[in-house]
Tab-separated table of C-alpha atoms in Angstrom:
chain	number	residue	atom	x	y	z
A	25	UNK	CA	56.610	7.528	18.135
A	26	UNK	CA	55.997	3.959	19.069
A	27	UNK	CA	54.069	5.145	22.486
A	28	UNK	CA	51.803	6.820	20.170
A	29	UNK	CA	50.324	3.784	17.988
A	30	UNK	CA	48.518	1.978	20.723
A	31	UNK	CA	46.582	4.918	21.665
A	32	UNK	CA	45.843	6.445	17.973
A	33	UNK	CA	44.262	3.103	16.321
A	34	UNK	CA	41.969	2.234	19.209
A	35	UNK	CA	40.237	6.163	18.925
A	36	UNK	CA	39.795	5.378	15.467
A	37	UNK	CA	38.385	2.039	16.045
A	38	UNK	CA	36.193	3.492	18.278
A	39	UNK	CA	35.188	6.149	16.168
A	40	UNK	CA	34.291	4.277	13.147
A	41	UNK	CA	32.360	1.874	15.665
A	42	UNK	CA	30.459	4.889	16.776
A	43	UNK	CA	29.814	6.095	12.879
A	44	UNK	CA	28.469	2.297	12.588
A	45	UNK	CA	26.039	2.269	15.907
A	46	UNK	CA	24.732	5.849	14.752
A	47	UNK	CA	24.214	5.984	11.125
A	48	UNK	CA	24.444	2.298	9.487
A	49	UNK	CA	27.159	0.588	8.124
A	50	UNK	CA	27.848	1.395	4.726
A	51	UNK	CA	31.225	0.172	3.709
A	52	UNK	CA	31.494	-1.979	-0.111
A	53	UNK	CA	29.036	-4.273	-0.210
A	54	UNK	CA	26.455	-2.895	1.742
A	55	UNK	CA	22.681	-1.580	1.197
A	56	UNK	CA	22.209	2.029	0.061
A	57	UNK	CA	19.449	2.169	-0.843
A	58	UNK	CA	16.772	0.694	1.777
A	59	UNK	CA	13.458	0.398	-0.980
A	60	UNK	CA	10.219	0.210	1.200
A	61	UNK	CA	7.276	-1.704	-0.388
A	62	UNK	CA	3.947	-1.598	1.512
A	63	UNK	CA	1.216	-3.856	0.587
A	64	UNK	CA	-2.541	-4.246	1.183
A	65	UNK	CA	-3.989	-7.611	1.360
A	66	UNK	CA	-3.357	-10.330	3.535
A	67	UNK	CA	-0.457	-11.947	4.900
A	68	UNK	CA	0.037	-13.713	1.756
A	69	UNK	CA	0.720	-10.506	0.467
A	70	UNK	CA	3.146	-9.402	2.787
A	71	UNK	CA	4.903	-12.737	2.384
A	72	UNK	CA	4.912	-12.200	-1.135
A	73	UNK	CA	6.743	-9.471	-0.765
A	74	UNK	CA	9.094	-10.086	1.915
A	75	UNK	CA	10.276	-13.528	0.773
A	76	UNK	CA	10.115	-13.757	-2.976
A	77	UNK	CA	10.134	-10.547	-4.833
A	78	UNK	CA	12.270	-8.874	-1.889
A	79	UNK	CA	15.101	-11.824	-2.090
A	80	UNK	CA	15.606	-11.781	-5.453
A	81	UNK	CA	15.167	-8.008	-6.073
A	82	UNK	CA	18.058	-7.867	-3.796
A	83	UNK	CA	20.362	-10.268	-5.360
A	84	UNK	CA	19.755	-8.730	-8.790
A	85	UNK	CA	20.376	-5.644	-7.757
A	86	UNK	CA	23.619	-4.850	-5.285
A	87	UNK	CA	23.221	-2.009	-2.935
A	88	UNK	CA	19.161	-2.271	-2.740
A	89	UNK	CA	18.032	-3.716	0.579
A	90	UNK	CA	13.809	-4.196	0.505
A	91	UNK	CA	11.764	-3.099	3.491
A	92	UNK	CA	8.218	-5.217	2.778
A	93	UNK	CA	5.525	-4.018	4.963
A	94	UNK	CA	2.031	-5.208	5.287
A	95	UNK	CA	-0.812	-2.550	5.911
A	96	UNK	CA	-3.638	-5.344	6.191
A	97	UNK	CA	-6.493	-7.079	4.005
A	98	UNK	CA	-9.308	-5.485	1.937
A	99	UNK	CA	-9.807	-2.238	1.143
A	100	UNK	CA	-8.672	-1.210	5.099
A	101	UNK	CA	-5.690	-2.115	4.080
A	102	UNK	CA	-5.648	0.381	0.993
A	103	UNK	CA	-6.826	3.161	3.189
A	104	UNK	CA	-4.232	2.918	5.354
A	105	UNK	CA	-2.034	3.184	2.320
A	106	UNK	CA	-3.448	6.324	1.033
A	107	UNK	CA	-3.957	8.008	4.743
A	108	UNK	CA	0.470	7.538	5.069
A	109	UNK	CA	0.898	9.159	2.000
A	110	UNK	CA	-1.343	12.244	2.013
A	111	UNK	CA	-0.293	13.044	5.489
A	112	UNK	CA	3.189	13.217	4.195
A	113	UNK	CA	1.613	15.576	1.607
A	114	UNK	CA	-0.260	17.140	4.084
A	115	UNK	CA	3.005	17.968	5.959
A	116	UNK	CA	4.832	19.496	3.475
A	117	UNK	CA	7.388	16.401	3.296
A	118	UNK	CA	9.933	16.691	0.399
A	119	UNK	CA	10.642	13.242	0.288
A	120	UNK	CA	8.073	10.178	0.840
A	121	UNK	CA	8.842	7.036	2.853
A	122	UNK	CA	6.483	4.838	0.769
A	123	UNK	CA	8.153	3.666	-2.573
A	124	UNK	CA	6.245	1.473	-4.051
A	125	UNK	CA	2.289	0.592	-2.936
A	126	UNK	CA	0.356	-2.305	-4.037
A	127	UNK	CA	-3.374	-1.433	-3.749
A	128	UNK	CA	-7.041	-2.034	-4.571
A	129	UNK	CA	-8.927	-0.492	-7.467
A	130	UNK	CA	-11.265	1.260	-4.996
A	131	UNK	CA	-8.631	3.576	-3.413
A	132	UNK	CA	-7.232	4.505	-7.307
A	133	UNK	CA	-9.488	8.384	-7.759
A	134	UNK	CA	-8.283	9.671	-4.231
A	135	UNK	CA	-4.636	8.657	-5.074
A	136	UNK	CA	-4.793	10.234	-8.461
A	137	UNK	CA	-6.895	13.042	-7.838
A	138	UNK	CA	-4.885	14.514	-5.026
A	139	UNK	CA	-1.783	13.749	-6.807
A	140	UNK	CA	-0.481	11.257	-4.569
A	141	UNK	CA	0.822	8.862	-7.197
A	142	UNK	CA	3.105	9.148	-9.844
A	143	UNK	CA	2.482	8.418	-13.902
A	144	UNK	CA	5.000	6.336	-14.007
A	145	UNK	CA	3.893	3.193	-16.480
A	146	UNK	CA	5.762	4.950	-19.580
A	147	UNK	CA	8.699	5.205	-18.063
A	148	UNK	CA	9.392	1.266	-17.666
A	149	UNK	CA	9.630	-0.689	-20.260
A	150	UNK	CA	6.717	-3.234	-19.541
A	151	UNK	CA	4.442	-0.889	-19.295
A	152	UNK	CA	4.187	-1.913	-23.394
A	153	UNK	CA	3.551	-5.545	-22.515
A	154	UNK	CA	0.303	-4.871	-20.320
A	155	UNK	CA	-2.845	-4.330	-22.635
A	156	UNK	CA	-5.495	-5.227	-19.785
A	157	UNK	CA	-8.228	-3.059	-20.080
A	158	UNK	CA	-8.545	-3.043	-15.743
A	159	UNK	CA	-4.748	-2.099	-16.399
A	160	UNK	CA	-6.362	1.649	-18.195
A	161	UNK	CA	-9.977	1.863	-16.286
A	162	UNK	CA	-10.312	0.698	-12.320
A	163	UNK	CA	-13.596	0.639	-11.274
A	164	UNK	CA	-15.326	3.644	-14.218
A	165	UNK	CA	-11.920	5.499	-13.040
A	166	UNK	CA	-9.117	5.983	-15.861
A	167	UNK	CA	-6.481	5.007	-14.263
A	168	UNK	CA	-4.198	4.638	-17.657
A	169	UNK	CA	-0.439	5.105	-16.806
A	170	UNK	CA	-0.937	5.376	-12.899
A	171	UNK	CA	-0.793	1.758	-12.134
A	172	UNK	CA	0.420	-1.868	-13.233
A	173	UNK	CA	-1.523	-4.341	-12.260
A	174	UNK	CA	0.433	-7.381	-10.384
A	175	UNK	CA	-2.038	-9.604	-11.140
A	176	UNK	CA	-5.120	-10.395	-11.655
A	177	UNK	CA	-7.293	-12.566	-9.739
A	178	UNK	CA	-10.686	-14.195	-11.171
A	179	UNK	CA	-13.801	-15.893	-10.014
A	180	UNK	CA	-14.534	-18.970	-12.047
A	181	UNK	CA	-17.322	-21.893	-11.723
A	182	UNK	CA	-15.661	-24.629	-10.011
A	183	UNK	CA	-17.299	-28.327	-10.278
A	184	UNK	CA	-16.757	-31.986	-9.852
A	185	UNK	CA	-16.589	-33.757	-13.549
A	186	UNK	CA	-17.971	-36.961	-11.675
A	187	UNK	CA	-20.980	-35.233	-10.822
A	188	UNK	CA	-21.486	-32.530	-13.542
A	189	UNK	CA	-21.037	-34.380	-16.862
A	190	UNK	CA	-21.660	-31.292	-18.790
A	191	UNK	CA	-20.575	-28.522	-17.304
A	192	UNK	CA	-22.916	-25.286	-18.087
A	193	UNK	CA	-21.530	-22.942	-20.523
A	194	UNK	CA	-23.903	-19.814	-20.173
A	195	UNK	CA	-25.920	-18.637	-17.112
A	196	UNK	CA	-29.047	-20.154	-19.280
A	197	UNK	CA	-27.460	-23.557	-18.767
A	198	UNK	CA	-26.371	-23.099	-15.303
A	199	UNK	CA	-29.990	-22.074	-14.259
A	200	UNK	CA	-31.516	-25.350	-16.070
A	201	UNK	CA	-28.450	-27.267	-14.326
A	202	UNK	CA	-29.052	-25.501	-10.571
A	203	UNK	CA	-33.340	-26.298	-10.902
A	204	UNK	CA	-32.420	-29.916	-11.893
A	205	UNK	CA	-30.458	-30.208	-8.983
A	206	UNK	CA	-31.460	-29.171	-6.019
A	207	UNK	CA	-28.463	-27.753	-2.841
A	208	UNK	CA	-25.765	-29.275	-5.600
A	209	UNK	CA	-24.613	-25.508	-6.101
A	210	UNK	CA	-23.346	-23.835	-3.537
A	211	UNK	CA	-22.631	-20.110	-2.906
A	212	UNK	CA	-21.694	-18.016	-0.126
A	213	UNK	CA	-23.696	-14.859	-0.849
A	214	UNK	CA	-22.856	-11.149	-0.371
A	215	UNK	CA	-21.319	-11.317	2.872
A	216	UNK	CA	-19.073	-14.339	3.292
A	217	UNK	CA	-16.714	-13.647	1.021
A	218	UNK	CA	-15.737	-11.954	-2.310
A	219	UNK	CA	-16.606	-14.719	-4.973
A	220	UNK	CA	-20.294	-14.614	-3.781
A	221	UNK	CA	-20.587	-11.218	-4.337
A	222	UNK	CA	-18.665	-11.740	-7.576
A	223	UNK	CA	-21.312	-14.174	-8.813
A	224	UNK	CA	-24.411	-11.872	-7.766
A	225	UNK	CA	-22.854	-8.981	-9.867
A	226	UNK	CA	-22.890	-11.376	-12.493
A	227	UNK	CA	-25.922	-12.478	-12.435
A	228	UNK	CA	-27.164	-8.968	-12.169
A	229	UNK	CA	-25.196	-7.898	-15.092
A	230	UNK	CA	-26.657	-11.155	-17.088
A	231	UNK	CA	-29.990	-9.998	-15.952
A	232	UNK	CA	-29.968	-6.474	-17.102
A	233	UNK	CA	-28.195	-6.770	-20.063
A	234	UNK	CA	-26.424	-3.464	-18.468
A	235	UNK	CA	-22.743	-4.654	-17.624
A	236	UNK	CA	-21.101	-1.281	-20.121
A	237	UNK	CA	-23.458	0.999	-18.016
A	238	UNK	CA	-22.537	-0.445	-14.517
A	239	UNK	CA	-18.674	-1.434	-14.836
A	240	UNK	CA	-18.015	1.934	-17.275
A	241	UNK	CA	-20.852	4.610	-16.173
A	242	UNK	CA	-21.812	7.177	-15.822
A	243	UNK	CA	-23.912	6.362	-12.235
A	244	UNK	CA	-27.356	6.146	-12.826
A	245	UNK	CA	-29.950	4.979	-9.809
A	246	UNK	CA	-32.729	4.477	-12.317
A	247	UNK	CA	-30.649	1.838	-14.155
A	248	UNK	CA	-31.241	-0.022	-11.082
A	249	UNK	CA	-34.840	-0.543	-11.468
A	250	UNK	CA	-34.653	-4.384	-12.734
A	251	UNK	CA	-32.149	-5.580	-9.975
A	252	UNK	CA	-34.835	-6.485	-7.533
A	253	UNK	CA	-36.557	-9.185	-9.695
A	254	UNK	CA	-33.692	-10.182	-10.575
A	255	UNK	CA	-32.085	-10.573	-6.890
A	256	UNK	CA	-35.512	-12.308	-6.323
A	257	UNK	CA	-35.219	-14.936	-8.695
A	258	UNK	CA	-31.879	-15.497	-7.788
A	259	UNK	CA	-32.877	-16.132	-4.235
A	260	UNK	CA	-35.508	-18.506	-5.510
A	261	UNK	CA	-33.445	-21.064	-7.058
A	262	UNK	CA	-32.454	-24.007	-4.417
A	263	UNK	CA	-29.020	-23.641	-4.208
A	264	UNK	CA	-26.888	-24.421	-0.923
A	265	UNK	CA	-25.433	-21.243	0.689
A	266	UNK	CA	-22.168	-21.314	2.127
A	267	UNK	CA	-20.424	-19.459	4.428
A	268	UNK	CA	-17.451	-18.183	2.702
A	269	UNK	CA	-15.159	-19.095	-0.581
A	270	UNK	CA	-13.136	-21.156	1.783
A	271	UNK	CA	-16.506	-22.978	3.057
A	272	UNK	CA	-17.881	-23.201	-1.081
A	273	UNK	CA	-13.971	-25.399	-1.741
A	274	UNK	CA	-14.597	-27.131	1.363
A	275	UNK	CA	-17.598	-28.270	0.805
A	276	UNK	CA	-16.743	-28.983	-3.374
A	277	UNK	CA	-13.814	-31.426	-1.982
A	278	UNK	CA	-16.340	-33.565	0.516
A	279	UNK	CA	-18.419	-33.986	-2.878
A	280	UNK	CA	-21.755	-32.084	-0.677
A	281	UNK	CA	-21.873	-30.050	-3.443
A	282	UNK	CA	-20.704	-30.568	-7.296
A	283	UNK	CA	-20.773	-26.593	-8.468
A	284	UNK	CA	-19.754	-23.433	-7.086
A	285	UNK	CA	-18.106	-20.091	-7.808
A	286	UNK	CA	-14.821	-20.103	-6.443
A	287	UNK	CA	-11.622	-17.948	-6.864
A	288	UNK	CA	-9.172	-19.034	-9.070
A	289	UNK	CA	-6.221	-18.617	-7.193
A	290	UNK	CA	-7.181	-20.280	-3.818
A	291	UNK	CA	-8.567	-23.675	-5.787
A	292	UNK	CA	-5.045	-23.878	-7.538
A	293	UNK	CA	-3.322	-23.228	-4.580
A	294	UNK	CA	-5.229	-26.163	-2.465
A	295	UNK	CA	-4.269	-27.933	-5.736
A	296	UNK	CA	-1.091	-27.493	-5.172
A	297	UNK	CA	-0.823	-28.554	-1.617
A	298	UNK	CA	-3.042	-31.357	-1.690
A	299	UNK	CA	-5.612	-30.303	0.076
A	300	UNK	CA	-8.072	-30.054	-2.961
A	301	UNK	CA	-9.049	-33.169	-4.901
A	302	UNK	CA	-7.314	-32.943	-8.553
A	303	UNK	CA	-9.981	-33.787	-10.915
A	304	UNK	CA	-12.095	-30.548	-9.551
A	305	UNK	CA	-12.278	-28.653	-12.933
A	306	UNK	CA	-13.046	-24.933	-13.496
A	307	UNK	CA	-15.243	-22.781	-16.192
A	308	UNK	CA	-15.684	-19.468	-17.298
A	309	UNK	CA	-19.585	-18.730	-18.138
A	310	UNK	CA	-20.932	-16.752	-20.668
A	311	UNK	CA	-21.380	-13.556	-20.210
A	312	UNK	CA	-18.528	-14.320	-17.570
A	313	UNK	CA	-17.575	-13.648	-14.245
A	314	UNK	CA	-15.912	-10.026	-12.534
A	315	UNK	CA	-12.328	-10.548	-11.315
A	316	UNK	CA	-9.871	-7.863	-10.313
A	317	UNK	CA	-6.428	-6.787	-9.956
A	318	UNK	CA	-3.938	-5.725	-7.726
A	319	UNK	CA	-2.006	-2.526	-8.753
A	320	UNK	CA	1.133	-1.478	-8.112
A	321	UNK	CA	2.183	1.893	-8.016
A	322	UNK	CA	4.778	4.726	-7.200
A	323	UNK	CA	4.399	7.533	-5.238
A	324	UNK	CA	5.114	10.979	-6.849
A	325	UNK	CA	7.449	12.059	-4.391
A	326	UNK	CA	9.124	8.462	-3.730
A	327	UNK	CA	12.664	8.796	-1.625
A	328	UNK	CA	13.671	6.280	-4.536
A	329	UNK	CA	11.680	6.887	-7.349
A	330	UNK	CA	14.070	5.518	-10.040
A	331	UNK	CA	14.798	2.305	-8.085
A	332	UNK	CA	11.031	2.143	-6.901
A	333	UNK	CA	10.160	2.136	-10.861
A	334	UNK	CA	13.218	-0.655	-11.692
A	335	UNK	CA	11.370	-2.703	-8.480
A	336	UNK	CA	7.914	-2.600	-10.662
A	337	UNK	CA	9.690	-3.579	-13.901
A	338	UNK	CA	11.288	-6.517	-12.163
A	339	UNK	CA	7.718	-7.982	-10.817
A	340	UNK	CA	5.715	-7.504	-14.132
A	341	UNK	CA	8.486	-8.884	-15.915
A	342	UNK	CA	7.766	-12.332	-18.317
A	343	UNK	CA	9.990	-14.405	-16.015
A	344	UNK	CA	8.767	-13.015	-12.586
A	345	UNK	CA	4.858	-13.556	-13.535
A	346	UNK	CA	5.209	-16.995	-14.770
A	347	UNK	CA	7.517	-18.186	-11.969
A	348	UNK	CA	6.159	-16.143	-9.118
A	349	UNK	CA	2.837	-14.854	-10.519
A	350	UNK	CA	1.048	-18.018	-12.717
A	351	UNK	CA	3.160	-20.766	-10.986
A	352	UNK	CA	3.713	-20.462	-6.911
A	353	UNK	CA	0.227	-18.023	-6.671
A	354	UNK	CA	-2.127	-19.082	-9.301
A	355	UNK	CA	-2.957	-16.130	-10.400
A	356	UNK	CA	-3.697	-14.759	-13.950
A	357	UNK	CA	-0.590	-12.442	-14.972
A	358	UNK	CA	-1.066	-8.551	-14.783
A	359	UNK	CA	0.281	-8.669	-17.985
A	360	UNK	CA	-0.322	-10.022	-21.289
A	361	UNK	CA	-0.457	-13.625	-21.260
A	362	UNK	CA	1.085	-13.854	-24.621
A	363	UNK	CA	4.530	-12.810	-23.335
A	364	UNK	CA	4.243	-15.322	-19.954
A	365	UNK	CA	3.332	-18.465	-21.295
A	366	UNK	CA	6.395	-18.996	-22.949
A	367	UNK	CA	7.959	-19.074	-19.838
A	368	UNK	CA	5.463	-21.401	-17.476
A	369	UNK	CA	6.207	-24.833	-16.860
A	370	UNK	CA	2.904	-27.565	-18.689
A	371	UNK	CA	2.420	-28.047	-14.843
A	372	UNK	CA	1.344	-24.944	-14.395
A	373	UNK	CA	-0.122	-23.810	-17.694
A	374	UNK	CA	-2.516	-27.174	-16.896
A	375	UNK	CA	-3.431	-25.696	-13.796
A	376	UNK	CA	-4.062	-22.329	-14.853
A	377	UNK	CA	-4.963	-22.227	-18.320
A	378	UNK	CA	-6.348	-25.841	-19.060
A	379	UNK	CA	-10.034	-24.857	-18.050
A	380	UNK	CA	-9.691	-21.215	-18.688
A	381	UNK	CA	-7.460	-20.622	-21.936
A	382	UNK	CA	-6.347	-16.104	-22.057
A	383	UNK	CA	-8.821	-16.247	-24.871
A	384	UNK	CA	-11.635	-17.413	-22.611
A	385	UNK	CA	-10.247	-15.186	-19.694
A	386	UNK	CA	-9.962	-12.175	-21.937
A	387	UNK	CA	-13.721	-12.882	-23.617
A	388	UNK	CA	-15.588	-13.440	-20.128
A	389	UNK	CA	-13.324	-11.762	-17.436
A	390	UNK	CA	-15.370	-8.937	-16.336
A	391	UNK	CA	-14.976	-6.120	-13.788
A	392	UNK	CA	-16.771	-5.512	-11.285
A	393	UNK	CA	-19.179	-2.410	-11.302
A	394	UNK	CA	-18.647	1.249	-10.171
A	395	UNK	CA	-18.357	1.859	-6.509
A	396	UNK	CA	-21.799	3.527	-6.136
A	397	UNK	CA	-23.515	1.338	-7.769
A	398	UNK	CA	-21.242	-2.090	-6.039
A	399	UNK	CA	-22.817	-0.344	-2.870
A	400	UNK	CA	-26.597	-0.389	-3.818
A	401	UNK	CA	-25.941	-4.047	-4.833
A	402	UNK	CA	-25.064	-4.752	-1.837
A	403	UNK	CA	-27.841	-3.166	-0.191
A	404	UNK	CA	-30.601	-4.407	-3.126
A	405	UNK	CA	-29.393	-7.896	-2.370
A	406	UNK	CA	-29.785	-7.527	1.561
A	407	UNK	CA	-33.654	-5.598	0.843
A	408	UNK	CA	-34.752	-8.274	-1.364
């Protein structure tokens, strides 16, 4: 018996060494359940993702390793997103890959429509705590139940106190403000960047008086017909164009301009690094300014649909969006701000919510309009 020993434990050895190489170790303690998020946006995103939420997902939850992958900026990124799913659809797949999707409003009536995404906002529990209406309607799209949004990210008027003693209220004001000050506003128009084309939709919709009709439809070209005076006068006014939101913040902190529409997230977050000088101050104008969201959502054939929906309830917690969501990103929560603010430090609540209290945000955040008629706005601003 004792010649036998030294040959029978090395064969197992070697066998369970084998069982390691091929299929994964998955003794007491390890991950069985591999979750894999896939985000659009940029790499800020992805970071997001892959060292915050992941992390602490995974400490909080045993057994649950998170697989964050990045499918690029803008609405590219979405499409990329949708194209992975449906061609596991398409294939006759039992079981997706894709878990849990953050996405763009644009990409919500093809996910829904072909049944690529899964109801899922009753089933966790807050779902109750979002009332947002982009969190119900994306883009003239009902997209109630299908999505939570992670956040929600708003253009706002930034300006320098020192040179703007009082700051416009209403678009009234901020024309008077812009003719009696020639180049001291600064936008980046249609194509450098999202927060110009966030402040042209808002002029338009100031213009027309139309902002139901365009942001909730139906689509209607000959509700169109006052946009190119409009655009016109617009162009008229001597303001300094920039070349991006980036550019618009750059040029706010060298004091060569004292106004501009910014987004709200990337002036807190120079803020917070010190790149931005602190007394810049921010406002939300009457009738307001478009902003949107990010949503998250869950396949409807998820590999882990249960854990996929726990993941989703752990980000749009209270605790998560105040810590992760209003305080390291400086973004507005994708859920009600009534059950955050409890939990965000006065640092942070000065930061955010100082300039732009939820009551303001809630009053004069707007959406922007319904993709047919986002595209001729576009194109009316290039024609005219």
């Amino acid at each position: 018996m004792s010649s036998v020993v030294p040959v029978r434990w090395p064969v197992r050895w070697m066998l369970a060494i084998l069982v390691v190489l091929v299929f994964g170790w998955s003794g007491p303690g390890a991950a069985q359940v591999t979750l894999n998020v896939v985000t659009a946006g940029d790499t800020n995103m992805h970071d997001l993702q892959r060292t915050v939420f992941g992390p602490e997902f995974e400490k909080r939850n045993p057994g649950v390793k998170v697989n964050a992958v990045g499918s690029g900026p803008g609405e590219a990124g979405s499409r990329v997103i949708v194209n992975k799913i449906k061609s596991q659809k398409d294939a006759g797949v039992a079981k997706w890959d894709v878990d849990v999707a953050i996405v763009h409003q644009i990409v919500m009536p093809e996910l829904i429509q072909q049944g690529l995404v899964a109801r899922y906002g009753p089933e966790i529990g807050t779902y109750k705590l979002m009332t947002a209406p982009d969190g119900r309607n994306a883009l003239g799209f009902n997209v109630e139940g299908y999505v939570m949004p992670m956040f929600h990210s708003q253009v706002v008027l930034a300006y320098n106190p020192e040179m703007v003693k009082n700051p416009p209220g209403t678009f009234d004001e901020l024309v008077a403000w812009i003719k009696a000050n020639p180049r001291k506003f600064g936008y980046n128009g249609v194509k450098g960047g999202m927060s110009g084309v966030a402040f042209t939709t808002a002029w338009v919709y100031w213009k027309t008086g139309q902002y139901d009709k365009y942001a909730k439809g139906p689509y209607d070209k000959n509700a169109q017909d006052a946009w190119p005076a409009a655009i016109k006068e617009l162009k008229s006014l001597p303001v300094t164009l920039t070349t991006g939101n980036n550019d618009t913040l750059d040029r706010l902190n060298r004091g060569e301009i004292a106004m501009g529409p910014v987004w709200v997230d990337m002036l807190i977050d120079l803020k917070n690094q010190g790149r931005m000088d602190p007394k810049i101050r921010m406002k939300l104008v009457s009738p307001g300014f478009p902003g949107q969201p990010m949503y998250l959502v869950v396949p409807s054939k998820a590999a882990n649909y249960d854990v996929a929906k726990k993941y989703v309830e752990f980000i749009t917690s209270p605790e998560m969006q105040a810590k992760v969501i209003v305080e390291r990103n400086g973004w507005y929560p994708g859920i009600d701000g009534q059950h955050v603010l409890p939990h965000v430090s006065d640092k942070a609540k000065g930061l955010l919510f100082q300039d732009v209290p939820p009551d303001a945000l809630a009053k004069n955040g707007l959406s922007f309009p319904l993709s047919p008629y986002f595209k001729d706005l576009m194109t009316a601003y290039e024609e005219n």
